[in-house]
Short mmCIF file of N, CA, C and O in Angstrom, two decimals:
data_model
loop_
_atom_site.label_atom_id
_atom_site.label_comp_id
_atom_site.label_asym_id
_atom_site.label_seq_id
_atom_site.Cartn_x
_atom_site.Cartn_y
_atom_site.Cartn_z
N UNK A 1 22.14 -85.96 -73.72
CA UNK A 1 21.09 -85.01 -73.40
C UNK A 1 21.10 -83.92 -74.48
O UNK A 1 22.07 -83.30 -74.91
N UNK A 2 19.64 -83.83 -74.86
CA UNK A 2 19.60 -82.45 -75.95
C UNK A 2 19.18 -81.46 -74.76
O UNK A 2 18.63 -81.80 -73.72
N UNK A 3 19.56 -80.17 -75.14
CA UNK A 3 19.15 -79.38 -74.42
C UNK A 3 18.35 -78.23 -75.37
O UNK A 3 18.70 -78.14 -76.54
N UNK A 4 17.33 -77.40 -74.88
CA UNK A 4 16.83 -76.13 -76.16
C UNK A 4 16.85 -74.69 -74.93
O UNK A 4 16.24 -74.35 -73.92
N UNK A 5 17.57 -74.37 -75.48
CA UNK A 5 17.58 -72.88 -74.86
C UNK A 5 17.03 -71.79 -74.91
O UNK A 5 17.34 -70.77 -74.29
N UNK A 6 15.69 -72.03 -76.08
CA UNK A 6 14.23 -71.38 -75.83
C UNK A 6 13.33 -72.32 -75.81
O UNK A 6 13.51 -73.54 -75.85
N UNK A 7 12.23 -71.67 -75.72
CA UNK A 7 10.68 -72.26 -75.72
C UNK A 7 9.91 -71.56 -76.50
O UNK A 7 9.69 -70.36 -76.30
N UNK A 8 9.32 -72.35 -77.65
CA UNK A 8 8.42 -71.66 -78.34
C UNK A 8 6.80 -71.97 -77.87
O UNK A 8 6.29 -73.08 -77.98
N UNK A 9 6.26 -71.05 -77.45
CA UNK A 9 4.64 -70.88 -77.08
C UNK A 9 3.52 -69.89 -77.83
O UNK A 9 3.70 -68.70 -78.08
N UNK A 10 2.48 -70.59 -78.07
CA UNK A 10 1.21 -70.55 -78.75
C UNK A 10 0.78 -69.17 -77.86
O UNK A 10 0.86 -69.10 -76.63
N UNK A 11 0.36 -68.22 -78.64
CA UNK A 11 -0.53 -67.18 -77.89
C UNK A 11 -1.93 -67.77 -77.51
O UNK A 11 -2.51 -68.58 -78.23
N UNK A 12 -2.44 -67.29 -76.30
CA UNK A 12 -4.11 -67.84 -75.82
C UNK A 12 -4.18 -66.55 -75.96
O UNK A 12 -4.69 -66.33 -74.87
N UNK A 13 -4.06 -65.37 -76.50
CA UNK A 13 -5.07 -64.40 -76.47
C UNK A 13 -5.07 -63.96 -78.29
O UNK A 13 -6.14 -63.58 -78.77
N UNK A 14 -4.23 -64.02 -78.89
CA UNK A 14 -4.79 -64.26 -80.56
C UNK A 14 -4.27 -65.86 -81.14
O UNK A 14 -3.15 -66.34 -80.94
N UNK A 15 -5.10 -66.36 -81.72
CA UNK A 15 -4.65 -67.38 -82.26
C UNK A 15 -3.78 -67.21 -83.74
O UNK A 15 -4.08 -66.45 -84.66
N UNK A 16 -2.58 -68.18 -83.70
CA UNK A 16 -1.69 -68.08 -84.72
C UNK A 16 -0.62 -67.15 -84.47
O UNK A 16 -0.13 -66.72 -85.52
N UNK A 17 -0.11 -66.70 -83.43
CA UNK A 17 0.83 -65.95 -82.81
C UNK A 17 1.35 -66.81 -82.18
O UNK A 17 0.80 -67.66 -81.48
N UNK A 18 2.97 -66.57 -82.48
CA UNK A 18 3.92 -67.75 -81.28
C UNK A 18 5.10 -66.96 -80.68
O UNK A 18 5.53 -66.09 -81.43
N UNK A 19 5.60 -67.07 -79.69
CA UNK A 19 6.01 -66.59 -78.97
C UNK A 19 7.48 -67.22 -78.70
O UNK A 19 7.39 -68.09 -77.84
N UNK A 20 8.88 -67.02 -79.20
CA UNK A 20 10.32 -67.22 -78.90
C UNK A 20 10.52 -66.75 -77.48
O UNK A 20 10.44 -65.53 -77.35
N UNK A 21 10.71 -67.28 -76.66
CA UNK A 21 10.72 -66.81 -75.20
C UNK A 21 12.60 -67.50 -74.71
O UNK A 21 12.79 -68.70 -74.93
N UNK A 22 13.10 -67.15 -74.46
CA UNK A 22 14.53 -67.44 -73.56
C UNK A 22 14.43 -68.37 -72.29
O UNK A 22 13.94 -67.78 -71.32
N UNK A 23 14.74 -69.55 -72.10
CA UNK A 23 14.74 -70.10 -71.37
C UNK A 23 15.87 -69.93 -70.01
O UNK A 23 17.03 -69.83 -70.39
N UNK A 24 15.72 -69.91 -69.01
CA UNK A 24 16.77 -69.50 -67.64
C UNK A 24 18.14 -70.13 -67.79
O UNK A 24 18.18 -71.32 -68.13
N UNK A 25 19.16 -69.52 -67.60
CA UNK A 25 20.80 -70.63 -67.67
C UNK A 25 21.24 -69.49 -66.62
O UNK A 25 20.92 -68.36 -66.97
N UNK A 26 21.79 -69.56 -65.64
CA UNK A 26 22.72 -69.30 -65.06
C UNK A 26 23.50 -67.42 -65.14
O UNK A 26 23.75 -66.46 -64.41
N UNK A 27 23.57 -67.81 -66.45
CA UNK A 27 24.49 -66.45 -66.97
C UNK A 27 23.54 -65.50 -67.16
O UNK A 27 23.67 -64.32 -66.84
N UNK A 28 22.26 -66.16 -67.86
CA UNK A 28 20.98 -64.90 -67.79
C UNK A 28 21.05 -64.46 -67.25
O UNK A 28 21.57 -63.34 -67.31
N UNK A 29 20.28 -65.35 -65.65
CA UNK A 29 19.80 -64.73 -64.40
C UNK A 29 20.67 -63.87 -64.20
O UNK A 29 20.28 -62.70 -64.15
N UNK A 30 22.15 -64.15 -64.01
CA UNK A 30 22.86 -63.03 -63.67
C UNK A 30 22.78 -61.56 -64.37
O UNK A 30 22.96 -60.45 -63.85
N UNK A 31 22.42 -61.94 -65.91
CA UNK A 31 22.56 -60.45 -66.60
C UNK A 31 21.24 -60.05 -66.09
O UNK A 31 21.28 -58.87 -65.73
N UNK A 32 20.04 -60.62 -65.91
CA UNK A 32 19.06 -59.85 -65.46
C UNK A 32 18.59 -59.54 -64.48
O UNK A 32 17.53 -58.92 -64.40
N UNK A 33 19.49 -60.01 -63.26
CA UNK A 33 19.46 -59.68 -62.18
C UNK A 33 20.03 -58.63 -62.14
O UNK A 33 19.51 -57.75 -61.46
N UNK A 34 21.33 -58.33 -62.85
CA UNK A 34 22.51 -56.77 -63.02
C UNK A 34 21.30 -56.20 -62.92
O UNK A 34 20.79 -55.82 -61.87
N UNK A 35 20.58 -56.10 -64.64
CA UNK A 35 19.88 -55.04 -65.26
C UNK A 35 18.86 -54.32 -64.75
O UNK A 35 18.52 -53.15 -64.97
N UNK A 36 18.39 -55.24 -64.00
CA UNK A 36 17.07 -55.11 -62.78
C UNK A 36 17.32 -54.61 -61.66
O UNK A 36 16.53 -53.70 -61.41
N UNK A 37 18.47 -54.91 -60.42
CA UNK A 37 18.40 -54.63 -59.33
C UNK A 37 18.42 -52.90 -59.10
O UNK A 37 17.86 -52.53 -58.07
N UNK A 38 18.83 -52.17 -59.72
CA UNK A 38 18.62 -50.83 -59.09
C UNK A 38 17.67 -50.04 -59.58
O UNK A 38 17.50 -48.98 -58.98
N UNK A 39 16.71 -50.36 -60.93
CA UNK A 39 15.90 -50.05 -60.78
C UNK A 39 14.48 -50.28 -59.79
O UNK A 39 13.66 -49.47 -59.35
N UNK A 40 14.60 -51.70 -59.68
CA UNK A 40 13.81 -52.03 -58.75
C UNK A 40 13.84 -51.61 -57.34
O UNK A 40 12.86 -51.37 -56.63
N UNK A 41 15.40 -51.56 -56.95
CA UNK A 41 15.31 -50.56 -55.29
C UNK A 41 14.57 -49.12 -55.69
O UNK A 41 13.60 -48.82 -54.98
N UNK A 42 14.90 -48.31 -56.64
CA UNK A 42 14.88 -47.20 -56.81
C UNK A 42 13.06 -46.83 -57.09
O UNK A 42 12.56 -45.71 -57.06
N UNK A 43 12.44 -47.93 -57.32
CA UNK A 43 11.11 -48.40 -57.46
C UNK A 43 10.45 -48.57 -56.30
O UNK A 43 9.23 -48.38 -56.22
N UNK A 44 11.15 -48.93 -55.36
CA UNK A 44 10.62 -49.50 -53.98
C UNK A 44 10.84 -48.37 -53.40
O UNK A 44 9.92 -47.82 -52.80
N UNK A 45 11.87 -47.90 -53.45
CA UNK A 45 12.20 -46.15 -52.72
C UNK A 45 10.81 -45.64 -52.95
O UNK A 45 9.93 -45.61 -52.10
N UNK A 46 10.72 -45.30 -54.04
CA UNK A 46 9.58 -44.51 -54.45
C UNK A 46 8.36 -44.47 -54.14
O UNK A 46 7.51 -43.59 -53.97
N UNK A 47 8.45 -46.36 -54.08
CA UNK A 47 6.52 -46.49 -53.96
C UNK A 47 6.39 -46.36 -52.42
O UNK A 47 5.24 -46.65 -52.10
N UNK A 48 6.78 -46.18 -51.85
CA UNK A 48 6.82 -46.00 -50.18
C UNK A 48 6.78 -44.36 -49.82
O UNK A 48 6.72 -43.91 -48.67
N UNK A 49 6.84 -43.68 -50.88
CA UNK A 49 6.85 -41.92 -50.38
C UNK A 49 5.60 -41.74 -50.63
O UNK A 49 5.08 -42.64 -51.29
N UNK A 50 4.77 -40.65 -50.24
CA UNK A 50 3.42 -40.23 -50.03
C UNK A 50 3.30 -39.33 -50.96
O UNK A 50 2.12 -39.06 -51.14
N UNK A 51 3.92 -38.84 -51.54
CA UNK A 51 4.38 -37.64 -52.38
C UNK A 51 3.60 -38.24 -54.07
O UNK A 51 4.08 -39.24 -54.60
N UNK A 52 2.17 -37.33 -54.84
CA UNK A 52 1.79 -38.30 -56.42
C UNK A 52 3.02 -38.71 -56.99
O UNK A 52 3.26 -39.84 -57.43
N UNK A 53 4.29 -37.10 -56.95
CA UNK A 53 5.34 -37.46 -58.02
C UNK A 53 6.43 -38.47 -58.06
O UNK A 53 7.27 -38.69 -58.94
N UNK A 54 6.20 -39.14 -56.72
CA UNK A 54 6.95 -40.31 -56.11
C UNK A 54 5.99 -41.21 -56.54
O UNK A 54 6.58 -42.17 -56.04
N UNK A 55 4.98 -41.74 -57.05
CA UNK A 55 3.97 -42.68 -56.84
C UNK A 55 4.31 -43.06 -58.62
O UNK A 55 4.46 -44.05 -59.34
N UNK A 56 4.30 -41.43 -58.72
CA UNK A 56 4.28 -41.98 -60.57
C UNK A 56 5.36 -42.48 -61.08
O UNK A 56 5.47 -43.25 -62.04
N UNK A 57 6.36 -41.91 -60.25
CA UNK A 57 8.06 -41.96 -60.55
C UNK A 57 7.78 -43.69 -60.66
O UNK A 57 7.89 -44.37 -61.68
N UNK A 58 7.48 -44.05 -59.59
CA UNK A 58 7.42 -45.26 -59.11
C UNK A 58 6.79 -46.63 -60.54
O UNK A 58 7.12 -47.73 -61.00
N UNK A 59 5.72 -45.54 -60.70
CA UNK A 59 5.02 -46.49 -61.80
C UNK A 59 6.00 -46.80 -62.62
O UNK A 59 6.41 -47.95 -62.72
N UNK A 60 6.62 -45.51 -63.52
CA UNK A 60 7.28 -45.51 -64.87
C UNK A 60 8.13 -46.51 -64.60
O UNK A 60 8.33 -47.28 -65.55
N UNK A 61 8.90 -46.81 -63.27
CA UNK A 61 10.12 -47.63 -63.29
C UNK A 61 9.55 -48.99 -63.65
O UNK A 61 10.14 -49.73 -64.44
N UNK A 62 8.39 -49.34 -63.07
CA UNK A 62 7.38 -50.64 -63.18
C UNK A 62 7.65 -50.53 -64.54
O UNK A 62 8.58 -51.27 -64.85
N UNK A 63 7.16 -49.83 -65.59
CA UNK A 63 6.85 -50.45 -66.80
C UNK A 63 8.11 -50.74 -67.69
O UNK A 63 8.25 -51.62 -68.54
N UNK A 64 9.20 -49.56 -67.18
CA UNK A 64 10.51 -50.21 -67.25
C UNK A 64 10.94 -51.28 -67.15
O UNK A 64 11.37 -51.96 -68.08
N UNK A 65 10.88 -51.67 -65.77
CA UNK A 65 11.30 -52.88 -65.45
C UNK A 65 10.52 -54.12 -66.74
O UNK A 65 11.10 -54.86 -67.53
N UNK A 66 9.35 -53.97 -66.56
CA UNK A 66 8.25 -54.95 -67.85
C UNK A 66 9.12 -54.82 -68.89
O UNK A 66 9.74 -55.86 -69.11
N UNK A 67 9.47 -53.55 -69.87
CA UNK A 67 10.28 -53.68 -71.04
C UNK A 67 11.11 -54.10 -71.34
O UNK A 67 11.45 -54.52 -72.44
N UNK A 68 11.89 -54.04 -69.82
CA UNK A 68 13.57 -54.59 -69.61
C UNK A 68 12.74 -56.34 -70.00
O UNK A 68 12.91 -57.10 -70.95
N UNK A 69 12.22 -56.41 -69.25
CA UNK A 69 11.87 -58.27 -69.04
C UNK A 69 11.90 -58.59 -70.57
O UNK A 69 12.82 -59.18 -71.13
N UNK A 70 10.66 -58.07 -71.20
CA UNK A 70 10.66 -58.45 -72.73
C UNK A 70 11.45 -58.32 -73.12
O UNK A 70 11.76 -59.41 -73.60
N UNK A 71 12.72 -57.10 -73.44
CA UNK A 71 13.88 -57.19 -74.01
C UNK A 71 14.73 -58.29 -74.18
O UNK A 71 15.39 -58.83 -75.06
N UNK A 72 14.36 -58.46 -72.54
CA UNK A 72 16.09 -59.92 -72.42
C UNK A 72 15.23 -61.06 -72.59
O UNK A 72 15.83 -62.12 -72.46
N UNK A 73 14.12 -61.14 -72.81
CA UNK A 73 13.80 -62.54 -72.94
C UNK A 73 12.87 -62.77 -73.98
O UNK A 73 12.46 -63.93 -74.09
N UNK A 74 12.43 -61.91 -74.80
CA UNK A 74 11.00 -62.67 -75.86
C UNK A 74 12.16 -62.31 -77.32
O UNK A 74 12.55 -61.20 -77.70
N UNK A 75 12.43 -63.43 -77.77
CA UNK A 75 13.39 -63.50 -79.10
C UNK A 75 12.53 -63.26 -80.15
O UNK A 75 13.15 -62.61 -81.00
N UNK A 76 11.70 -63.42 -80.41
CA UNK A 76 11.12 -64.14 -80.93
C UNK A 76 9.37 -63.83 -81.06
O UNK A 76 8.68 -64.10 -80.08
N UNK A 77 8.62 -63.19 -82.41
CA UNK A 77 7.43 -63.26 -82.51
C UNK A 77 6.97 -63.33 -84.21
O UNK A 77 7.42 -62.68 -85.16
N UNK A 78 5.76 -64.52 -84.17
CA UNK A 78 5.23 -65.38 -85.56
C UNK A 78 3.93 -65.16 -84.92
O UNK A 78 3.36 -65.17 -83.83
N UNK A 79 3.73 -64.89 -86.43
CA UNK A 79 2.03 -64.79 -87.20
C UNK A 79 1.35 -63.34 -86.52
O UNK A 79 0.17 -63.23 -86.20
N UNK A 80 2.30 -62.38 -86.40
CA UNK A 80 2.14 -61.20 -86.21
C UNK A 80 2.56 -60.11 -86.94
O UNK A 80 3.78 -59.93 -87.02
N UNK A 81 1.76 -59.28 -87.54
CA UNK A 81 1.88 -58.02 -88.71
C UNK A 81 1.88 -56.78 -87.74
O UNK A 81 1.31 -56.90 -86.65
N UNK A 82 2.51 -55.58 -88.08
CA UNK A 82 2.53 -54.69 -86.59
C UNK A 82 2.68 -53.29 -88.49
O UNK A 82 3.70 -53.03 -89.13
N UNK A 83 1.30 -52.81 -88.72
CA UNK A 83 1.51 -51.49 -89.70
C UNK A 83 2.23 -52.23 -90.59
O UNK A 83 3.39 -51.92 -90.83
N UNK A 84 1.45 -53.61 -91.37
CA UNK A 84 2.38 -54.37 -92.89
C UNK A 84 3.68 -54.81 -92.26
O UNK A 84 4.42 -55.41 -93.04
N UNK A 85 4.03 -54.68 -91.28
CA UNK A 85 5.90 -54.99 -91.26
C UNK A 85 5.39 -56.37 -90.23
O UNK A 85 4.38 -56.43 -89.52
N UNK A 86 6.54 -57.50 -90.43
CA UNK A 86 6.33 -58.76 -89.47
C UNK A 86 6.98 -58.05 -88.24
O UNK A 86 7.88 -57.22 -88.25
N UNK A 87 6.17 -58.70 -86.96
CA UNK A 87 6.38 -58.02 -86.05
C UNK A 87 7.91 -58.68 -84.95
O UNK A 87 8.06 -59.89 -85.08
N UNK A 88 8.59 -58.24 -84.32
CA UNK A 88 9.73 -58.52 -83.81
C UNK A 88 9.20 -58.11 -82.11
O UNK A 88 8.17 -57.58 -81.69
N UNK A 89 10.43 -58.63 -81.41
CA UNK A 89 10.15 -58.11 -79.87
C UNK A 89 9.81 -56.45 -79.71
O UNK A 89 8.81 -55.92 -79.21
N UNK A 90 11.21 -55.71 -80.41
CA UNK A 90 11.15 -54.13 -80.41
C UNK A 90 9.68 -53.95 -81.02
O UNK A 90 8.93 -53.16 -80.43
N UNK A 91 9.24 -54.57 -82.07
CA UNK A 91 7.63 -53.62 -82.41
C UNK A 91 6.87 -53.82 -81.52
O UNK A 91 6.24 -52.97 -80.88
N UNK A 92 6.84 -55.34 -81.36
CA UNK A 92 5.65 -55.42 -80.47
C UNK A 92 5.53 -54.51 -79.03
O UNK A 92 4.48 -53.97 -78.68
N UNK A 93 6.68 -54.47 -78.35
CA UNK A 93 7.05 -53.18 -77.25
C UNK A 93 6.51 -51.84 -77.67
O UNK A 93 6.00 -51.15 -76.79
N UNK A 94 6.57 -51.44 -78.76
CA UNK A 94 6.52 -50.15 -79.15
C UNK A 94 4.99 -49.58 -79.85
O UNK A 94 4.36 -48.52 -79.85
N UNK A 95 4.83 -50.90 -80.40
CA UNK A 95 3.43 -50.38 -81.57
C UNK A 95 2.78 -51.52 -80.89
O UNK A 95 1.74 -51.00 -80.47
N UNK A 96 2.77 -52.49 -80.61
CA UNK A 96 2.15 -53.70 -80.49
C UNK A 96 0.91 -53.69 -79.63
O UNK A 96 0.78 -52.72 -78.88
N UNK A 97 -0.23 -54.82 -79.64
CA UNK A 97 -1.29 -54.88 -78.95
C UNK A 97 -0.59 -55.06 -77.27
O UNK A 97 0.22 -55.90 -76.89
N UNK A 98 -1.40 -53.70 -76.32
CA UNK A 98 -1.45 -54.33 -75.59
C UNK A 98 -1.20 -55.32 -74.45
O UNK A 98 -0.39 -55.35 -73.53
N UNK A 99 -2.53 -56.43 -74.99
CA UNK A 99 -2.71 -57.59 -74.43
C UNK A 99 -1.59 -58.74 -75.03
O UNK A 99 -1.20 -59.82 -74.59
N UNK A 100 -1.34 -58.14 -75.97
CA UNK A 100 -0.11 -59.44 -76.28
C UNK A 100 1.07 -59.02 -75.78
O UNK A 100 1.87 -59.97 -75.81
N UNK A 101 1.73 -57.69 -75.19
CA UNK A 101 2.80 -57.47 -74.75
C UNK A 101 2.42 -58.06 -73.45
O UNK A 101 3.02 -59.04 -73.02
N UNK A 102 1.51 -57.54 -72.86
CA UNK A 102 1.03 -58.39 -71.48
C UNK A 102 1.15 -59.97 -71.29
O UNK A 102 1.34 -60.60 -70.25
N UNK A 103 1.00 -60.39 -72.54
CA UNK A 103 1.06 -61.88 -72.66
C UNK A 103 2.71 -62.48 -72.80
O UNK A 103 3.26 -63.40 -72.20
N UNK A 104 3.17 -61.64 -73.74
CA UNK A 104 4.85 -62.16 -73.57
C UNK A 104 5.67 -61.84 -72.27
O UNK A 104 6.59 -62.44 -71.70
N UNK A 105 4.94 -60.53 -71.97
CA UNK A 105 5.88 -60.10 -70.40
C UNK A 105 5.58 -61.49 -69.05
O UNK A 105 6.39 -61.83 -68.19
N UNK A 106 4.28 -62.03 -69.26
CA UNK A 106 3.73 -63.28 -68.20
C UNK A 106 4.81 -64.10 -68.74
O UNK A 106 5.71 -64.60 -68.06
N UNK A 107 4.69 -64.19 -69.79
CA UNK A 107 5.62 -65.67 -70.25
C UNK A 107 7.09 -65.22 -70.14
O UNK A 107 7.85 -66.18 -70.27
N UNK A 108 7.45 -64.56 -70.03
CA UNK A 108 9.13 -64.53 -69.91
C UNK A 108 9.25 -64.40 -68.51
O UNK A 108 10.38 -64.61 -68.06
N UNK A 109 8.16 -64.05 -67.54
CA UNK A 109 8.60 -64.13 -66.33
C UNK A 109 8.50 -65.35 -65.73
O UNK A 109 9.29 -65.71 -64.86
N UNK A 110 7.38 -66.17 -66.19
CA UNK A 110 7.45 -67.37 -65.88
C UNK A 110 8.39 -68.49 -66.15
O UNK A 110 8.51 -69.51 -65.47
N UNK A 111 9.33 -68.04 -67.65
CA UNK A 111 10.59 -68.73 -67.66
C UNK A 111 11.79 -68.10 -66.76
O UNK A 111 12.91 -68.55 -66.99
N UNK A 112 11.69 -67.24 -65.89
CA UNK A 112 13.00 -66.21 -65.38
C UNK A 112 12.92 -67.28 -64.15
O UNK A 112 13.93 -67.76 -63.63
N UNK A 113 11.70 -67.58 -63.79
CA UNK A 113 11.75 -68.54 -62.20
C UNK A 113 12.44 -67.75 -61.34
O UNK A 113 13.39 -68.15 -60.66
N UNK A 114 11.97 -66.57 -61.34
CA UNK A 114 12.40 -65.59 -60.12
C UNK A 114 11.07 -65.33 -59.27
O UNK A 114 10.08 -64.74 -59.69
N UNK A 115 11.23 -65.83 -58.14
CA UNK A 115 10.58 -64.92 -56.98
C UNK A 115 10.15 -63.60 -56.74
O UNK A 115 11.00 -62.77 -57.07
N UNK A 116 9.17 -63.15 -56.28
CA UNK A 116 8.77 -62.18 -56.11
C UNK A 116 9.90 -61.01 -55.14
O UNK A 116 9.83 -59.78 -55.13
N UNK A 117 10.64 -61.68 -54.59
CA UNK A 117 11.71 -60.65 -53.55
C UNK A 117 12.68 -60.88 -54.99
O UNK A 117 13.14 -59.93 -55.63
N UNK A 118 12.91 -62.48 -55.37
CA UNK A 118 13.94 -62.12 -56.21
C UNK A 118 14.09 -60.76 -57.40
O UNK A 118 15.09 -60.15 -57.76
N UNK A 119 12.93 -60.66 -57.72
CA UNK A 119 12.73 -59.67 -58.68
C UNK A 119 12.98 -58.11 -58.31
O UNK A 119 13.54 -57.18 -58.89
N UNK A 120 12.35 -58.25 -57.18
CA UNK A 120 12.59 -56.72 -56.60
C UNK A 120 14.18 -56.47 -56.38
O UNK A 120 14.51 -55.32 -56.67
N UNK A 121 15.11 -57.20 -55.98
CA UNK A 121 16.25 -57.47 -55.40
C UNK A 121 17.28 -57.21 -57.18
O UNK A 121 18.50 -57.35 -57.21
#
């Protein structure tokens, strides 16, 4: 048995962009389950108070949590320029379109094969 411990995928929202994504093993899940679980309670705390500054608190952790995802899982980005420089996971997070961070954050969650409780948890 060969095994590949990423997946490389074609962007559908610019063409000629590919995407190094981390495929699930065991030891991941565990590191990203660590990395995740207390922000995500601390997220759920939040979004349940009535209070805006609890609502927003709440958001920021959301997009946290999104960055964390890309961090541990998109290795990897081709046929992307970010200000002349080839673009990497950190640019694209930082300077990057958007709709293509939106696009790698779908795809690394769809390789995490975590559940919706799992994630929160």
């Amino acid at each position: 048995m060969i095994y590949e411990s990423v997946a490389t995928v074609e962007s559908q929202v610019v063409q000629g962009v590919t995407y190094t994504i981390a495929k699930m093993s065991f030891g991941r899940r565990t590191e990203l389950m660590r990395q995740v679980r207390e922000m995500a309670r601390r997220m759920e705390f939040l979004e349940a108070g009535q209070e805006p500054r609890e609502k927003m608190d709440a958001a920021l952790l959301r997009v946290e949590i999104d960055r964390l995802y890309v961090k541990w899982g998109l290795l990897g980005v081709l046929g992307l320029k970010l200000d002349g420089e080839d673009a990497t996971p950190e640019l694209l997070t930082e300077r990057g379109p958007e709709n293509l961070f939106r696009e790698a954050l779908a795809l690394v969650r769809s390789q995490t094969g975590l559940s919706a409780e799992e994630r929160k948890n």
